[in-house]
């Protein structure tokens, strides 16, 4: 009996040792970028006036001053919008969504092809991107820039479409599935994504697109979350490019910002960016906090629009203006805000949840519902800080019902399924070409 117990004990110890060695051998370490000066081009995002009210009892809560580059860009856009004989300076907000970003790629590619000057969406002055929207933002800073040549705009949009047209999932991530998280530390390794973003920005080492991003007339911002403080932050895209010693270093800086914005905890390999002090800091997907940059951007629009209205009509007349007239005047003076929801806005029914159980299935469903609520809540929240301006939305809803024989309209646990992404690109084409167009307005506050 003693020998039997010793044997069992030895087996348990051996299995423990093997498990520990396997854990050490297969576990992914963090993917780290070393970008000198990276954090000098990054600022904390403001939580917005309503969240500040909720957090009124939080010690040392920051007060928004609306004095960073993004807010200045928004103010410039409002002023540009109100100058005579100047094109509108509108705002484009790009949400997260991973492989669902193929919808936005197909949308803007088709809009461009139906435009005589390759300009898919005219009058854009500011672009913000979260997660997959961060990669879109980099390309669209050129693809929507009227100062670029039509050939350069087409080049940028071709690289955007290429980025969302992988031949196999392993071109983007090393997907070992959620069940492997205890062993690997994440569901997917992202070294292939790093390589793909660099190739999208500098195909074959060609620096033209990176240089065009640095020279764009459009202001671009990419958002992510600093893990240590849990604070939403964003980087100014053109500064990252123009502060770099060369195009290759600039591409690395852009890839660092985009991957920081896309590093969803548990699902993606941990992402760290070391700045000038050499201290690697972990960054999370911006969607952990925000779906779109709705707070400071909208607060700045509202503040500047009201200032413009007061300057034109006088503070006293503005205070006594009827709501309908106020709303109409507000809309005329506010830039249009375009929002791309790279994904659906509702979750499909899943009757199997009533008959099966398990931590992965229930955890995944709960995660999906929380993300969906965050996404649509953030978009609806745009209206709180901008009550009367024109807000136009498009989404990847109807992906499984619109008429198409391209690719496949379903996916399982693939993070980047080529056939599904082909269907999403075709959805973007379909909505761009349908008689009603791809955009619809959010209702104004009555």
Coordinates of C-alpha atoms in Angstrom, one line a residue, residues 60-410:
X60 CA -8.3 63.5 -7.6
X61 CA -10.6 63.2 -10.6
X62 CA -9.3 65.1 -13.5
X63 CA -11.1 68.2 -14.9
X64 CA -11.4 68.5 -18.6
X65 CA -9.7 71.5 -20.1
X66 CA -10.3 70.7 -23.8
X67 CA -6.9 72.0 -24.7
X68 CA -5.2 69.0 -26.4
X69 CA -4.6 68.6 -30.1
X70 CA -7.7 66.5 -30.8
X71 CA -10.0 69.2 -29.3
X72 CA -8.1 71.9 -31.2
X73 CA -8.7 69.8 -34.3
X74 CA -12.4 69.6 -33.6
X75 CA -12.6 73.4 -33.0
X76 CA -10.8 73.9 -36.3
X77 CA -13.3 71.7 -38.0
X78 CA -16.3 73.7 -36.6
X79 CA -14.7 77.0 -37.7
X80 CA -13.8 75.6 -41.1
X81 CA -17.4 74.4 -41.5
X82 CA -18.7 77.9 -40.8
X83 CA -16.3 79.8 -43.1
X84 CA -17.8 81.0 -46.4
X85 CA -16.6 79.2 -49.6
X86 CA -14.9 76.5 -47.7
X87 CA -15.8 72.8 -47.9
X88 CA -17.3 71.1 -44.8
X89 CA -14.9 69.8 -42.3
X90 CA -16.6 66.8 -40.9
X91 CA -15.7 64.1 -38.4
X92 CA -15.4 60.3 -39.0
X93 CA -15.5 57.9 -36.1
X94 CA -14.5 54.3 -36.7
X95 CA -15.4 51.6 -34.2
X96 CA -13.7 48.4 -33.3
X97 CA -14.8 44.9 -34.5
X98 CA -11.8 42.8 -35.5
X99 CA -12.5 40.9 -38.7
X100 CA -15.8 42.9 -39.0
X101 CA -13.6 45.8 -40.2
X102 CA -13.8 44.1 -43.6
X103 CA -17.2 45.8 -43.8
X104 CA -15.7 49.3 -43.6
X105 CA -13.0 48.3 -46.1
X106 CA -15.6 47.2 -48.6
X107 CA -17.7 50.3 -48.0
X108 CA -15.1 52.9 -48.5
X109 CA -13.5 51.1 -51.4
X110 CA -16.9 51.0 -53.2
X111 CA -17.8 54.6 -52.3
X112 CA -14.4 55.6 -53.8
X113 CA -14.9 53.7 -57.0
X114 CA -18.3 55.4 -57.5
X115 CA -16.7 58.8 -57.0
X116 CA -15.2 60.6 -60.1
X117 CA -12.2 61.8 -58.0
X118 CA -11.8 58.6 -55.9
X119 CA -12.9 60.6 -52.8
X120 CA -15.2 58.1 -51.0
X121 CA -16.4 60.6 -48.3
X122 CA -15.7 64.3 -49.0
X123 CA -15.1 67.0 -46.4
X124 CA -13.5 64.9 -43.6
X125 CA -11.3 66.9 -41.3
X126 CA -10.8 64.6 -38.3
X127 CA -10.8 60.8 -38.1
X128 CA -10.7 58.7 -34.9
X129 CA -10.3 54.9 -34.7
X130 CA -10.6 52.2 -32.1
X131 CA -9.2 48.7 -32.5
X132 CA -9.9 47.6 -36.1
X133 CA -10.9 51.2 -36.7
X134 CA -7.4 52.3 -35.8
X135 CA -6.0 50.5 -38.9
X136 CA -8.8 51.9 -41.0
X137 CA -8.0 55.4 -39.7
X138 CA -4.4 55.2 -40.9
X139 CA -5.4 54.3 -44.4
X140 CA -8.4 56.7 -44.6
X141 CA -6.3 59.6 -43.6
X142 CA -4.9 59.3 -47.1
X143 CA -7.8 57.6 -48.8
X144 CA -10.2 60.5 -47.8
X145 CA -7.6 63.4 -48.1
X146 CA -8.5 65.8 -51.0
X147 CA -4.9 67.1 -50.9
X148 CA -3.7 63.7 -52.1
X149 CA -3.7 62.7 -55.8
X150 CA -6.4 60.3 -56.9
X151 CA -3.7 57.7 -57.5
X152 CA -2.5 58.0 -53.9
X153 CA -6.0 57.8 -52.6
X154 CA -6.6 54.6 -54.6
X155 CA -3.3 53.2 -53.3
X156 CA -4.3 53.8 -49.7
X157 CA -7.7 52.2 -50.2
X158 CA -6.2 49.2 -52.0
X159 CA -3.9 48.6 -49.0
X160 CA -7.0 48.9 -46.7
X161 CA -8.8 46.2 -48.7
X162 CA -5.6 44.1 -48.8
X163 CA -5.4 44.3 -45.0
X164 CA -8.9 42.8 -44.7
X165 CA -8.4 40.1 -47.4
X166 CA -6.2 37.5 -45.8
X167 CA -5.8 34.1 -47.5
X168 CA -5.9 32.3 -44.2
X169 CA -6.5 33.2 -40.6
X170 CA -2.8 32.5 -39.7
X171 CA -1.9 35.5 -41.9
X172 CA -3.3 37.7 -39.2
X173 CA -3.2 35.7 -35.9
X174 CA -2.1 32.4 -34.5
X175 CA -5.5 31.4 -33.1
X176 CA -5.1 28.6 -30.5
X177 CA -8.7 29.2 -29.3
X178 CA -10.1 30.2 -26.0
X179 CA -9.8 26.7 -24.5
X180 CA -6.0 27.1 -24.7
X181 CA -5.8 30.3 -22.7
X182 CA -4.6 28.6 -19.5
X183 CA -1.7 27.2 -21.4
X184 CA -0.8 30.0 -23.8
X185 CA -2.0 33.0 -21.7
X186 CA -4.2 34.2 -24.6
X187 CA -6.5 32.9 -27.3
X188 CA -4.3 34.2 -30.1
X189 CA -0.7 35.2 -30.8
X190 CA -0.4 38.5 -32.7
X191 CA 3.1 38.4 -34.2
X192 CA 1.5 37.8 -37.7
X193 CA -0.7 40.9 -37.2
X194 CA 2.4 43.0 -36.5
X195 CA 3.9 41.8 -39.7
X196 CA 0.7 42.3 -41.7
X197 CA 0.2 45.9 -40.5
X198 CA 3.7 46.8 -41.5
X199 CA 3.2 45.2 -44.9
X200 CA -0.1 47.1 -45.3
X201 CA 1.7 50.4 -44.5
X202 CA 4.9 49.7 -46.5
X203 CA 4.3 47.1 -49.2
X204 CA 7.7 45.8 -50.2
X205 CA 9.3 48.6 -48.2
X206 CA 7.5 51.3 -50.2
X207 CA 7.4 54.4 -48.0
X208 CA 4.9 56.5 -49.9
X209 CA 1.8 55.6 -47.9
X210 CA 3.5 56.3 -44.5
X211 CA 4.8 59.6 -45.9
X212 CA 1.4 60.5 -47.1
X213 CA -0.1 59.8 -43.7
X214 CA 2.4 62.2 -42.1
X215 CA 1.5 64.9 -44.7
X216 CA -2.3 64.4 -44.6
X217 CA -4.6 67.4 -44.3
X218 CA -6.8 65.2 -42.0
X219 CA -6.1 64.9 -38.3
X220 CA -6.1 61.3 -37.1
X221 CA -6.2 59.8 -33.6
X222 CA -6.0 56.2 -32.4
X223 CA -7.3 55.2 -29.0
X224 CA -6.3 52.5 -26.4
X225 CA -6.3 51.9 -22.7
X226 CA -3.3 52.0 -20.4
X227 CA -3.6 48.8 -18.3
X228 CA -1.8 50.2 -15.2
X229 CA -4.1 53.1 -14.6
X230 CA -7.1 51.8 -16.6
X231 CA -7.2 55.2 -18.4
X232 CA -8.4 55.7 -22.0
X233 CA -5.6 57.4 -24.0
X234 CA -5.1 58.4 -27.6
X235 CA -2.1 59.0 -29.9
X236 CA -1.9 61.7 -32.6
X237 CA -1.1 59.8 -35.8
X238 CA 0.8 62.5 -37.7
X239 CA 3.0 63.2 -34.8
X240 CA 4.0 59.6 -34.6
X241 CA 5.0 59.7 -38.2
X242 CA 6.7 63.1 -38.3
X243 CA 8.7 62.5 -35.2
X244 CA 10.2 59.2 -36.5
X245 CA 13.7 59.2 -38.0
X246 CA 12.6 57.4 -41.1
X247 CA 9.6 55.8 -42.8
X248 CA 10.4 52.3 -41.4
X249 CA 10.5 53.7 -37.8
X250 CA 7.3 55.6 -38.5
X251 CA 5.6 52.4 -39.7
X252 CA 6.6 50.7 -36.5
X253 CA 5.2 53.5 -34.4
X254 CA 1.9 53.4 -36.3
X255 CA 1.8 49.6 -35.9
X256 CA 2.4 50.0 -32.1
X257 CA -0.5 52.4 -31.8
X258 CA -2.8 50.3 -33.9
X259 CA -1.9 47.1 -32.1
X260 CA -2.2 48.8 -28.7
X261 CA -5.7 49.8 -29.8
X262 CA -6.5 46.2 -30.8
X263 CA -5.0 44.2 -27.9
X264 CA -8.2 42.7 -26.3
X265 CA -7.2 41.1 -23.0
X266 CA -7.4 37.3 -22.9
X267 CA -8.2 37.1 -26.6
X268 CA -5.0 38.7 -27.9
X269 CA -1.5 38.3 -26.8
X270 CA -0.5 41.0 -24.3
X271 CA 0.9 44.1 -26.0
X272 CA 3.5 46.4 -24.5
X273 CA 5.0 49.6 -25.8
X274 CA 8.2 51.0 -24.4
X275 CA 8.8 54.7 -24.8
X276 CA 11.9 56.9 -24.3
X277 CA 12.4 55.7 -20.7
X278 CA 12.6 52.1 -21.9
X279 CA 9.8 51.0 -19.5
X280 CA 7.4 48.7 -21.3
X281 CA 3.8 49.6 -20.5
X282 CA 0.9 47.2 -21.2
X283 CA -1.9 48.6 -23.4
X284 CA -5.4 47.2 -23.9
X285 CA -7.9 47.4 -26.8
X286 CA -9.5 50.8 -26.8
X287 CA -12.9 49.1 -26.9
X288 CA -12.4 48.1 -23.2
X289 CA -13.4 51.7 -22.5
X290 CA -14.8 53.2 -25.6
X291 CA -16.4 52.1 -28.9
X292 CA -15.9 55.5 -30.5
X293 CA -14.4 58.8 -29.4
X294 CA -17.7 60.2 -28.3
X295 CA -16.8 62.2 -25.3
X296 CA -14.3 64.9 -25.9
X297 CA -14.9 65.2 -29.6
X298 CA -18.7 65.8 -29.1
X299 CA -18.2 68.1 -26.1
X300 CA -15.8 70.2 -28.2
X301 CA -18.2 70.3 -31.1
X302 CA -21.1 71.4 -28.8
X303 CA -18.9 74.0 -27.1
X304 CA -17.6 75.5 -30.3
X305 CA -21.0 75.4 -32.1
X306 CA -22.7 77.3 -29.2
X307 CA -19.8 79.8 -29.3
X308 CA -20.4 80.4 -33.0
X309 CA -24.1 80.8 -32.5
X310 CA -23.7 83.3 -29.6
X311 CA -21.2 85.3 -31.7
X312 CA -23.7 85.5 -34.6
X313 CA -27.0 86.0 -32.7
X314 CA -25.8 87.5 -29.4
X315 CA -26.0 85.7 -26.0
X316 CA -29.4 87.3 -25.1
X317 CA -31.1 86.3 -28.4
X318 CA -29.6 82.8 -28.1
X319 CA -31.0 82.4 -24.6
X320 CA -34.6 83.2 -25.8
X321 CA -34.5 81.3 -29.1
X322 CA -37.2 78.7 -29.5
X323 CA -36.0 75.1 -29.4
X324 CA -36.9 74.3 -33.0
X325 CA -35.0 77.4 -34.3
X326 CA -32.1 76.7 -32.0
X327 CA -31.9 73.1 -33.2
X328 CA -32.0 74.1 -36.9
X329 CA -29.3 76.7 -36.4
X330 CA -27.2 74.3 -34.4
X331 CA -27.4 71.7 -37.1
X332 CA -26.2 74.2 -39.8
X333 CA -23.2 75.2 -37.7
X334 CA -22.1 71.7 -36.5
X335 CA -20.0 69.5 -38.7
X336 CA -21.6 66.2 -39.8
X337 CA -20.3 63.3 -37.7
X338 CA -20.1 60.0 -39.6
X339 CA -20.0 56.8 -37.5
X340 CA -18.9 53.4 -38.8
X341 CA -20.0 50.5 -36.6
X342 CA -17.7 47.7 -37.8
X343 CA -20.1 45.0 -36.7
X344 CA -23.8 44.3 -36.0
X345 CA -25.8 46.3 -33.5
X346 CA -27.7 43.3 -32.2
X347 CA -26.9 39.7 -31.3
X348 CA -28.5 36.7 -33.0
X349 CA -30.7 34.4 -30.9
X350 CA -29.0 31.2 -29.7
X351 CA -31.5 28.6 -28.5
X352 CA -28.7 26.1 -27.7
X353 CA -27.9 28.1 -24.6
X354 CA -31.2 26.7 -23.1
X355 CA -30.1 23.1 -23.5
X356 CA -26.3 23.2 -23.1
X357 CA -23.9 24.6 -20.6
X358 CA -20.3 25.2 -20.0
X359 CA -18.0 28.1 -18.9
X360 CA -16.6 28.8 -22.4
X361 CA -20.0 29.0 -24.1
X362 CA -21.7 31.0 -21.4
X363 CA -18.6 33.2 -20.9
X364 CA -18.4 33.9 -24.6
X365 CA -22.1 34.8 -24.8
X366 CA -21.9 37.1 -21.8
X367 CA -18.8 38.8 -23.3
X368 CA -20.6 39.3 -26.6
X369 CA -23.6 40.8 -25.0
X370 CA -21.5 43.2 -22.9
X371 CA -19.5 44.3 -25.9
X372 CA -22.7 44.8 -27.9
X373 CA -24.2 47.0 -25.2
X374 CA -20.9 49.0 -24.9
X375 CA -20.8 49.5 -28.7
X376 CA -24.4 50.7 -29.2
X377 CA -24.4 52.6 -25.9
X378 CA -21.3 54.6 -27.0
X379 CA -22.9 55.4 -30.3
X380 CA -26.2 56.5 -28.8
X381 CA -24.2 58.5 -26.2
X382 CA -22.9 60.7 -29.0
X383 CA -26.2 62.4 -29.0
X384 CA -26.0 63.4 -25.4
X385 CA -23.1 65.8 -26.0
X386 CA -24.2 66.9 -29.5
X387 CA -28.0 67.2 -29.2
X388 CA -28.8 68.7 -32.6
X389 CA -25.9 68.2 -35.0
X390 CA -26.2 65.7 -37.9
X391 CA -24.9 62.2 -36.9
X392 CA -24.9 59.7 -39.6
X393 CA -24.4 55.9 -38.9
X394 CA -23.7 52.8 -40.9
X395 CA -23.3 49.3 -39.5
X396 CA -22.7 45.7 -40.6
X397 CA -26.2 44.6 -39.8
X398 CA -27.9 42.4 -42.4
X399 CA -24.6 40.6 -43.1
X400 CA -26.4 37.3 -43.1
X401 CA -29.5 38.3 -45.1
X402 CA -28.4 40.6 -47.9
X403 CA -28.3 39.1 -51.4
X404 CA -24.8 37.8 -52.0
X405 CA -23.0 34.7 -53.2
X406 CA -19.6 35.9 -52.1
X407 CA -17.9 34.0 -49.3
X408 CA -19.8 32.7 -46.3
X409 CA -22.3 34.5 -44.0
X410 CA -21.3 32.6 -40.8

